[in-house]
PDB file of C-alpha atoms in Angstrom:
ATOM      1  CA  MET A 890     104.511  53.787  87.164  1.00  0.00           C
ATOM      2  CA  ARG A 891     108.109  54.690  86.339  1.00  0.00           C
ATOM      3  CA  ARG A 892     106.988  56.683  83.307  1.00  0.00           C
ATOM      4  CA  ASN A 893     104.651  58.803  85.468  1.00  0.00           C
ATOM      5  CA  LEU A 894     107.458  59.553  87.895  1.00  0.00           C
ATOM      6  CA  GLU A 895     109.747  60.594  85.051  1.00  0.00           C
ATOM      7  CA  ALA A 896     107.037  62.887  83.652  1.00  0.00           C
ATOM      8  CA  LEU A 897     106.480  64.400  87.101  1.00  0.00           C
ATOM      9  CA  ILE A 898     110.196  65.058  87.542  1.00  0.00           C
ATOM     10  CA  ALA A 899     110.457  66.572  84.060  1.00  0.00           C
ATOM     11  CA  ASN A 900     107.499  68.842  84.786  1.00  0.00           C
ATOM     12  CA  ALA A 901     109.004  69.882  88.135  1.00  0.00           C
ATOM     13  CA  ASP A 902     112.323  70.665  86.418  1.00  0.00           C
ATOM     14  CA  ALA A 903     110.551  72.771  83.792  1.00  0.00           C
ATOM     15  CA  LEU A 904     108.672  74.704  86.479  1.00  0.00           C
ATOM     16  CA  ALA A 905     111.902  75.234  88.431  1.00  0.00           C
ATOM     17  CA  ASP A 906     113.565  76.612  85.289  1.00  0.00           C
ATOM     18  CA  GLN A 907     110.661  79.026  84.779  1.00  0.00           C
ATOM     19  CA  LEU A 908     110.840  80.196  88.376  1.00  0.00           C
ATOM     20  CA  GLU A 909     114.609  80.686  88.311  1.00  0.00           C
ATOM     21  CA  SER A 910     114.472  82.763  85.116  1.00  0.00           C
ATOM     22  CA  TYR A 911     111.392  84.800  86.087  1.00  0.00           C
ATOM     23  CA  GLU A 912     111.845  88.553  85.934  1.00  0.00           C
ATOM     24  CA  PRO A 913     108.853  90.421  87.357  1.00  0.00           C
ATOM     25  CA  GLU A 914     107.270  93.168  85.330  1.00  0.00           C
ATOM     26  CA  PRO A 915     106.376  96.491  87.021  1.00  0.00           C
ATOM     27  CA  GLU A 916     102.659  95.655  86.817  1.00  0.00           C
ATOM     28  CA  ASP A 917     103.296  92.431  88.748  1.00  0.00           C
ATOM     29  CA  PHE A 918     103.919  94.485  91.882  1.00  0.00           C
ATOM     30  CA  ASP A 919     100.566  96.238  91.575  1.00  0.00           C
ATOM     31  CA  ALA A 920      98.533  93.121  90.862  1.00  0.00           C
ATOM     32  CA  PRO A 921      95.683  92.662  93.348  1.00  0.00           C
ATOM     33  CA  LEU A 922      95.915  89.787  95.765  1.00  0.00           C
ATOM     34  CA  PRO A 923      93.327  87.053  95.580  1.00  0.00           C
ATOM     35  CA  PRO A 924      90.695  87.792  98.274  1.00  0.00           C
ATOM     36  CA  LEU A 925      91.618  84.923 100.581  1.00  0.00           C
ATOM     37  CA  MET A 926      95.319  85.799 100.378  1.00  0.00           C
ATOM     38  CA  ALA A 927      94.461  89.430 101.192  1.00  0.00           C
ATOM     39  CA  VAL A 928      92.577  88.267 104.300  1.00  0.00           C
ATOM     40  CA  LYS A 929      95.479  86.046 105.388  1.00  0.00           C
ATOM     41  CA  LEU A 930      97.962  88.885 104.871  1.00  0.00           C
ATOM     42  CA  ALA A 931      95.797  91.320 106.835  1.00  0.00           C
ATOM     43  CA  ALA A 932      95.468  88.803 109.693  1.00  0.00           C
ATOM     44  CA  PHE A 933      99.244  88.289 109.713  1.00  0.00           C
ATOM     45  CA  LYS A 934      99.817  92.055 109.855  1.00  0.00           C
ATOM     46  CA  ARG A 935      97.243  92.434 112.643  1.00  0.00           C
ATOM     47  CA  ASP A 936      98.946  89.723 114.705  1.00  0.00           C
ATOM     48  CA  ALA A 937     102.362  91.306 114.171  1.00  0.00           C
ATOM     49  CA  ALA A 938     101.024  94.746 115.142  1.00  0.00           C
ATOM     50  CA  GLU A 939      99.399  93.328 118.277  1.00  0.00           C
ATOM     51  CA  ARG A 940     102.702  91.724 119.319  1.00  0.00           C
ATOM     52  CA  ASP A 941     104.501  95.024 118.703  1.00  0.00           C
ATOM     53  CA  LEU A 942     101.894  96.923 120.715  1.00  0.00           C
ATOM     54  CA  ALA A 943     102.077  94.474 123.615  1.00  0.00           C
ATOM     55  CA  LYS A 944     105.861  94.784 123.717  1.00  0.00           C
ATOM     56  CA  ALA A 945     105.656  98.583 123.554  1.00  0.00           C
ATOM     57  CA  VAL A 946     103.154  98.648 126.420  1.00  0.00           C
ATOM     58  CA  GLU A 947     105.373  96.323 128.450  1.00  0.00           C
ATOM     59  CA  THR A 948     108.394  98.559 127.845  1.00  0.00           C
ATOM     60  CA  ALA A 949     106.407 101.689 128.708  1.00  0.00           C
ATOM     61  CA  ARG A 950     105.182 100.132 131.951  1.00  0.00           C
ATOM     62  CA  GLU A 951     108.768  99.193 132.862  1.00  0.00           C
ATOM     63  CA  GLN A 952     109.525 102.920 132.454  1.00  0.00           C
ATOM     64  CA  LYS A 953     106.604 103.735 134.790  1.00  0.00           C
ATOM     65  CA  VAL A 954     104.290 105.178 132.115  1.00  0.00           C
ATOM     66  CA  SER A 955     100.772 105.270 133.571  1.00  0.00           C
ATOM     67  CA  TRP A 956      97.930 103.133 132.313  1.00  0.00           C
ATOM     68  CA  ARG A 957      95.994 106.341 131.673  1.00  0.00           C
ATOM     69  CA  SER A 958      98.729 107.731 129.411  1.00  0.00           C
ATOM     70  CA  LEU A 959      98.915 104.432 127.559  1.00  0.00           C
ATOM     71  CA  GLY A 960      95.172 104.436 127.083  1.00  0.00           C
ATOM     72  CA  GLU A 961      95.300 107.946 125.659  1.00  0.00           C
ATOM     73  CA  ALA A 962      98.111 106.923 123.307  1.00  0.00           C
ATOM     74  CA  ILE A 963      96.164 103.904 122.064  1.00  0.00           C
ATOM     75  CA  GLY A 964      92.809 105.642 121.936  1.00  0.00           C
ATOM     76  CA  THR A 965      91.057 103.882 124.776  1.00  0.00           C
ATOM     77  CA  SER A 966      90.847 104.058 128.540  1.00  0.00           C
ATOM     78  CA  GLY A 967      93.705 103.303 130.873  1.00  0.00           C
ATOM     79  CA  GLU A 968      91.554 100.626 132.500  1.00  0.00           C
ATOM     80  CA  ALA A 969      91.009  98.905 129.146  1.00  0.00           C
ATOM     81  CA  VAL A 970      94.757  98.900 128.488  1.00  0.00           C
ATOM     82  CA  ARG A 971      95.478  97.603 131.986  1.00  0.00           C
ATOM     83  CA  GLN A 972      92.967  94.769 131.577  1.00  0.00           C
ATOM     84  CA  ARG A 973      94.312  93.834 128.158  1.00  0.00           C
ATOM     85  CA  TYR A 974      98.048  94.076 128.786  1.00  0.00           C
ATOM     86  CA  SER A 975      98.761  93.775 132.507  1.00  0.00           C
ATOM     87  CA  HIS A 976      99.168  90.013 132.273  1.00  0.00           C
ATOM     88  CA  THR A 977     101.661  90.074 129.380  1.00  0.00           C
TER      89      THR A 977
END
């Protein structure tokens, strides 16, 4: 058992050394994401954008911007915006 632990630690140290000395190549930045990672990243961005939009709508309403104007800005009806964001 001890020998396996020592091998695991040695392997972890070798991987840490590789990571610490890694210098990305220009093509590394253009490498495609694996499909599942691309989906996760897109979902993360969508959630962040939705939070930003909700905050912007809240701020606009505090400044007395109409639901109709907000709907036009978002590309929907004022009623749809009111239903979606009036409780936030």
